[in-house]
Amino acid sequence: MPQVPQTFFDALAVRTWCGLALRALGRAREEIDAINVYPVADGDTGTNLYLTMESAAAAVEAVFDGHGTLTERKPPLADAAQAMAHGALIGARGNSGTILAQLLRGMAQVLAADGETAHTDGEGLRLALRRAADSARHAVAHPVEGTVLSVEIGRAS
């Protein structure tokens, strides 16, 4: 898999990030299932997150396939980000998958705001991640600790 550029975030970085997230969820799936206690201890949170991310990653791959295999023909950042969010929404499973889809939707709203731009910088990525966290929180009427929403590592301003 190609390396993520270190100075900017583009469609290739979205693709790489989706693949890495999918593999990490695949490795942690059973562990996450085992700690699933809210809202129902049904032991499927890890599986739901994995399946939702699998759908997002497949949608991004489809966008790349539509633009050909040449590196110089990669899609705009907006296309990859929107495909990621749409794929997650269509493939969302359970509460955790729905929350993940909202996270990716918030991220895509910022990354796709300029339509045809090829990439964003660190500040643009920070804003996208902030919107992602806010979108997920606002998607749940009464956020409760113990859900995927409480897995937050500091709040960026």
PDB file of C-alpha atoms in Angstrom:
ATOM      1  CA  MET A   1       0.000   0.000   0.000  1.00  0.00           C
ATOM      2  CA  PRO A   2       1.333   3.496  -0.835  1.00  0.00           C
ATOM      3  CA  GLN A   3       2.672   5.697   1.941  1.00  0.00           C
ATOM      4  CA  VAL A   4       0.537   8.613   3.165  1.00  0.00           C
ATOM      5  CA  PRO A   5       2.089  11.950   2.168  1.00  0.00           C
ATOM      6  CA  GLN A   6       3.490  13.697   5.226  1.00  0.00           C
ATOM      7  CA  THR A   7       2.922  17.294   4.127  1.00  0.00           C
ATOM      8  CA  PHE A   8      -0.671  17.149   2.903  1.00  0.00           C
ATOM      9  CA  PHE A   9      -3.818  15.032   2.892  1.00  0.00           C
ATOM     10  CA  ASP A  10      -5.163  14.052  -0.540  1.00  0.00           C
ATOM     11  CA  ALA A  11      -7.310  11.333  -2.152  1.00  0.00           C
ATOM     12  CA  LEU A  12      -4.453   8.845  -1.858  1.00  0.00           C
ATOM     13  CA  ALA A  13      -4.208   9.603   1.874  1.00  0.00           C
ATOM     14  CA  VAL A  14      -7.972   8.978   2.228  1.00  0.00           C
ATOM     15  CA  ARG A  15      -7.538   5.647   0.467  1.00  0.00           C
ATOM     16  CA  THR A  16      -4.535   4.685   2.576  1.00  0.00           C
ATOM     17  CA  TRP A  17      -6.206   5.781   5.809  1.00  0.00           C
ATOM     18  CA  CYS A  18      -9.331   3.720   4.990  1.00  0.00           C
ATOM     19  CA  GLY A  19      -7.215   0.635   4.338  1.00  0.00           C
ATOM     20  CA  LEU A  20      -5.213   1.082   7.536  1.00  0.00           C
ATOM     21  CA  ALA A  21      -8.368   1.699   9.595  1.00  0.00           C
ATOM     22  CA  LEU A  22     -10.011  -1.392   8.127  1.00  0.00           C
ATOM     23  CA  ARG A  23      -7.004  -3.575   8.965  1.00  0.00           C
ATOM     24  CA  ALA A  24      -6.761  -2.155  12.498  1.00  0.00           C
ATOM     25  CA  LEU A  25     -10.467  -2.775  13.098  1.00  0.00           C
ATOM     26  CA  GLY A  26     -10.075  -6.273  11.713  1.00  0.00           C
ATOM     27  CA  ARG A  27      -7.328  -6.979  14.250  1.00  0.00           C
ATOM     28  CA  ALA A  28      -9.260  -5.419  17.164  1.00  0.00           C
ATOM     29  CA  ARG A  29     -12.726  -6.642  16.156  1.00  0.00           C
ATOM     30  CA  GLU A  30     -13.044  -9.470  18.690  1.00  0.00           C
ATOM     31  CA  GLU A  31     -11.562  -7.389  21.493  1.00  0.00           C
ATOM     32  CA  ILE A  32     -14.020  -4.562  20.820  1.00  0.00           C
ATOM     33  CA  ASP A  33     -16.900  -7.042  20.597  1.00  0.00           C
ATOM     34  CA  ALA A  34     -15.922  -8.379  24.039  1.00  0.00           C
ATOM     35  CA  ILE A  35     -16.093  -4.966  25.750  1.00  0.00           C
ATOM     36  CA  ASN A  36     -19.379  -3.969  24.097  1.00  0.00           C
ATOM     37  CA  VAL A  37     -21.785  -3.168  26.957  1.00  0.00           C
ATOM     38  CA  TYR A  38     -23.950  -0.194  25.887  1.00  0.00           C
ATOM     39  CA  PRO A  39     -26.718   0.207  24.852  1.00  0.00           C
ATOM     40  CA  VAL A  40     -27.049  -3.590  24.781  1.00  0.00           C
ATOM     41  CA  ALA A  41     -24.344  -6.106  25.620  1.00  0.00           C
ATOM     42  CA  ASP A  42     -24.783  -7.852  22.277  1.00  0.00           C
ATOM     43  CA  GLY A  43     -21.079  -8.174  21.521  1.00  0.00           C
ATOM     44  CA  ASP A  44     -21.142  -6.767  17.995  1.00  0.00           C
ATOM     45  CA  THR A  45     -19.620  -3.275  18.174  1.00  0.00           C
ATOM     46  CA  GLY A  46     -16.270  -4.335  16.714  1.00  0.00           C
ATOM     47  CA  THR A  47     -17.979  -6.267  13.939  1.00  0.00           C
ATOM     48  CA  ASN A  48     -20.295  -3.348  13.169  1.00  0.00           C
ATOM     49  CA  LEU A  49     -17.402  -0.884  13.031  1.00  0.00           C
ATOM     50  CA  TYR A  50     -15.430  -3.239  10.787  1.00  0.00           C
ATOM     51  CA  LEU A  51     -18.308  -3.802   8.352  1.00  0.00           C
ATOM     52  CA  THR A  52     -19.065  -0.081   8.181  1.00  0.00           C
ATOM     53  CA  MET A  53     -15.419   0.758   7.484  1.00  0.00           C
ATOM     54  CA  GLU A  54     -15.263  -2.042   4.921  1.00  0.00           C
ATOM     55  CA  SER A  55     -18.094  -0.370   3.019  1.00  0.00           C
ATOM     56  CA  ALA A  56     -16.361   3.032   3.229  1.00  0.00           C
ATOM     57  CA  ALA A  57     -13.069   1.594   1.967  1.00  0.00           C
ATOM     58  CA  ALA A  58     -14.809  -0.217  -0.911  1.00  0.00           C
ATOM     59  CA  ALA A  59     -16.498   3.030  -1.972  1.00  0.00           C
ATOM     60  CA  VAL A  60     -13.147   4.837  -2.042  1.00  0.00           C
ATOM     61  CA  GLU A  61     -11.641   2.004  -4.095  1.00  0.00           C
ATOM     62  CA  ALA A  62     -14.513   2.323  -6.574  1.00  0.00           C
ATOM     63  CA  VAL A  63     -13.740   6.032  -7.017  1.00  0.00           C
ATOM     64  CA  PHE A  64     -10.085   5.227  -7.705  1.00  0.00           C
ATOM     65  CA  ASP A  65     -11.087   2.470 -10.145  1.00  0.00           C
ATOM     66  CA  GLY A  66     -13.259   5.002 -11.958  1.00  0.00           C
ATOM     67  CA  HIS A  67     -10.270   7.291 -12.432  1.00  0.00           C
ATOM     68  CA  GLY A  68      -7.983   4.615 -13.837  1.00  0.00           C
ATOM     69  CA  THR A  69      -4.844   3.075 -12.434  1.00  0.00           C
ATOM     70  CA  LEU A  70      -2.334   5.798 -13.277  1.00  0.00           C
ATOM     71  CA  THR A  71      -1.105   7.813 -10.292  1.00  0.00           C
ATOM     72  CA  GLU A  72      -1.627  11.091 -12.134  1.00  0.00           C
ATOM     73  CA  ARG A  73      -5.288  10.162 -12.674  1.00  0.00           C
ATOM     74  CA  LYS A  74      -6.209   9.930  -9.012  1.00  0.00           C
ATOM     75  CA  PRO A  75      -9.531  11.503  -8.027  1.00  0.00           C
ATOM     76  CA  PRO A  76      -9.869  14.874  -6.335  1.00  0.00           C
ATOM     77  CA  LEU A  77      -9.862  14.875  -2.536  1.00  0.00           C
ATOM     78  CA  ALA A  78     -13.574  15.777  -2.516  1.00  0.00           C
ATOM     79  CA  ASP A  79     -14.521  12.676  -4.526  1.00  0.00           C
ATOM     80  CA  ALA A  80     -12.580  10.328  -2.253  1.00  0.00           C
ATOM     81  CA  ALA A  81     -13.862  11.959   0.953  1.00  0.00           C
ATOM     82  CA  GLN A  82     -17.473  11.961  -0.224  1.00  0.00           C
ATOM     83  CA  ALA A  83     -17.224   8.327  -1.349  1.00  0.00           C
ATOM     84  CA  MET A  84     -15.801   7.359   2.053  1.00  0.00           C
ATOM     85  CA  ALA A  85     -18.694   9.040   3.869  1.00  0.00           C
ATOM     86  CA  HIS A  86     -21.355   7.710   1.503  1.00  0.00           C
ATOM     87  CA  GLY A  87     -19.960   4.177   1.627  1.00  0.00           C
ATOM     88  CA  ALA A  88     -20.006   4.263   5.432  1.00  0.00           C
ATOM     89  CA  LEU A  89     -23.572   5.540   5.479  1.00  0.00           C
ATOM     90  CA  ILE A  90     -24.817   2.873   3.072  1.00  0.00           C
ATOM     91  CA  GLY A  91     -22.955   0.118   4.919  1.00  0.00           C
ATOM     92  CA  ALA A  92     -23.529   1.345   8.492  1.00  0.00           C
ATOM     93  CA  ARG A  93     -24.293  -1.461  10.928  1.00  0.00           C
ATOM     94  CA  GLY A  94     -25.722  -0.887  14.389  1.00  0.00           C
ATOM     95  CA  ASN A  95     -25.329   2.183  16.563  1.00  0.00           C
ATOM     96  CA  SER A  96     -21.547   2.177  16.379  1.00  0.00           C
ATOM     97  CA  GLY A  97     -21.558   1.948  12.586  1.00  0.00           C
ATOM     98  CA  THR A  98     -24.037   4.802  12.357  1.00  0.00           C
ATOM     99  CA  ILE A  99     -21.856   6.936  14.623  1.00  0.00           C
ATOM    100  CA  LEU A 100     -18.787   6.066  12.526  1.00  0.00           C
ATOM    101  CA  ALA A 101     -20.692   7.065   9.379  1.00  0.00           C
ATOM    102  CA  GLN A 102     -21.491  10.425  10.979  1.00  0.00           C
ATOM    103  CA  LEU A 103     -17.832  10.901  11.896  1.00  0.00           C
ATOM    104  CA  LEU A 104     -16.805  10.281   8.293  1.00  0.00           C
ATOM    105  CA  ARG A 105     -19.620  12.519   7.022  1.00  0.00           C
ATOM    106  CA  GLY A 106     -18.393  15.416   9.158  1.00  0.00           C
ATOM    107  CA  MET A 107     -14.842  14.873   7.979  1.00  0.00           C
ATOM    108  CA  ALA A 108     -15.936  14.750   4.338  1.00  0.00           C
ATOM    109  CA  GLN A 109     -17.936  17.973   4.652  1.00  0.00           C
ATOM    110  CA  VAL A 110     -14.740  19.882   5.371  1.00  0.00           C
ATOM    111  CA  LEU A 111     -12.469  17.955   2.999  1.00  0.00           C
ATOM    112  CA  ALA A 112     -14.927  18.313   0.105  1.00  0.00           C
ATOM    113  CA  ALA A 113     -15.792  21.963   0.723  1.00  0.00           C
ATOM    114  CA  ASP A 114     -13.478  23.204  -2.039  1.00  0.00           C
ATOM    115  CA  GLY A 115     -14.678  20.623  -4.570  1.00  0.00           C
ATOM    116  CA  GLU A 116     -11.766  20.355  -6.970  1.00  0.00           C
ATOM    117  CA  THR A 117      -8.807  20.942  -4.676  1.00  0.00           C
ATOM    118  CA  ALA A 118      -6.188  18.212  -4.862  1.00  0.00           C
ATOM    119  CA  HIS A 119      -5.277  18.217  -1.170  1.00  0.00           C
ATOM    120  CA  THR A 120      -5.497  19.936   2.186  1.00  0.00           C
ATOM    121  CA  ASP A 121      -2.857  20.817   4.733  1.00  0.00           C
ATOM    122  CA  GLY A 122      -2.574  20.036   8.428  1.00  0.00           C
ATOM    123  CA  GLU A 123      -4.941  22.835   9.390  1.00  0.00           C
ATOM    124  CA  GLY A 124      -7.564  21.555   6.943  1.00  0.00           C
ATOM    125  CA  LEU A 125      -7.233  18.051   8.369  1.00  0.00           C
ATOM    126  CA  ARG A 126      -7.550  19.425  11.920  1.00  0.00           C
ATOM    127  CA  LEU A 127     -10.766  21.208  10.960  1.00  0.00           C
ATOM    128  CA  ALA A 128     -12.080  18.045   9.297  1.00  0.00           C
ATOM    129  CA  LEU A 129     -11.399  15.946  12.394  1.00  0.00           C
ATOM    130  CA  ARG A 130     -13.009  18.588  14.636  1.00  0.00           C
ATOM    131  CA  ARG A 131     -16.123  18.554  12.424  1.00  0.00           C
ATOM    132  CA  ALA A 132     -16.087  14.747  12.513  1.00  0.00           C
ATOM    133  CA  ALA A 133     -16.182  14.676  16.314  1.00  0.00           C
ATOM    134  CA  ASP A 134     -18.891  17.351  16.445  1.00  0.00           C
ATOM    135  CA  SER A 135     -21.021  15.582  13.817  1.00  0.00           C
ATOM    136  CA  ALA A 136     -20.924  12.319  15.732  1.00  0.00           C
ATOM    137  CA  ARG A 137     -21.864  14.005  19.024  1.00  0.00           C
ATOM    138  CA  HIS A 138     -24.758  15.884  17.393  1.00  0.00           C
ATOM    139  CA  ALA A 139     -26.048  12.730  15.697  1.00  0.00           C
ATOM    140  CA  VAL A 140     -26.894  11.174  19.051  1.00  0.00           C
ATOM    141  CA  ALA A 141     -29.829  12.761  20.901  1.00  0.00           C
ATOM    142  CA  HIS A 142     -28.575  11.851  24.383  1.00  0.00           C
ATOM    143  CA  PRO A 143     -24.876  10.904  24.299  1.00  0.00           C
ATOM    144  CA  VAL A 144     -23.990   8.404  27.026  1.00  0.00           C
ATOM    145  CA  GLU A 145     -20.584   7.462  28.372  1.00  0.00           C
ATOM    146  CA  GLY A 146     -19.730   3.895  27.441  1.00  0.00           C
ATOM    147  CA  THR A 147     -20.502   4.309  23.756  1.00  0.00           C
ATOM    148  CA  VAL A 148     -18.036   4.820  20.939  1.00  0.00           C
ATOM    149  CA  LEU A 149     -18.545   8.563  21.556  1.00  0.00           C
ATOM    150  CA  SER A 150     -16.683   8.369  24.845  1.00  0.00           C
ATOM    151  CA  VAL A 151     -13.560   7.087  23.103  1.00  0.00           C
ATOM    152  CA  GLU A 152     -12.143  10.530  22.575  1.00  0.00           C
ATOM    153  CA  ILE A 153      -8.514  11.457  22.886  1.00  0.00           C
ATOM    154  CA  GLY A 154      -8.530  15.122  23.794  1.00  0.00           C
ATOM    155  CA  ARG A 155     -10.516  17.823  22.090  1.00  0.00           C
ATOM    156  CA  ALA A 156      -8.781  19.957  19.501  1.00  0.00           C
ATOM    157  CA  SER A 157      -9.862  23.558  19.591  1.00  0.00           C
TER     158      SER A 157
END
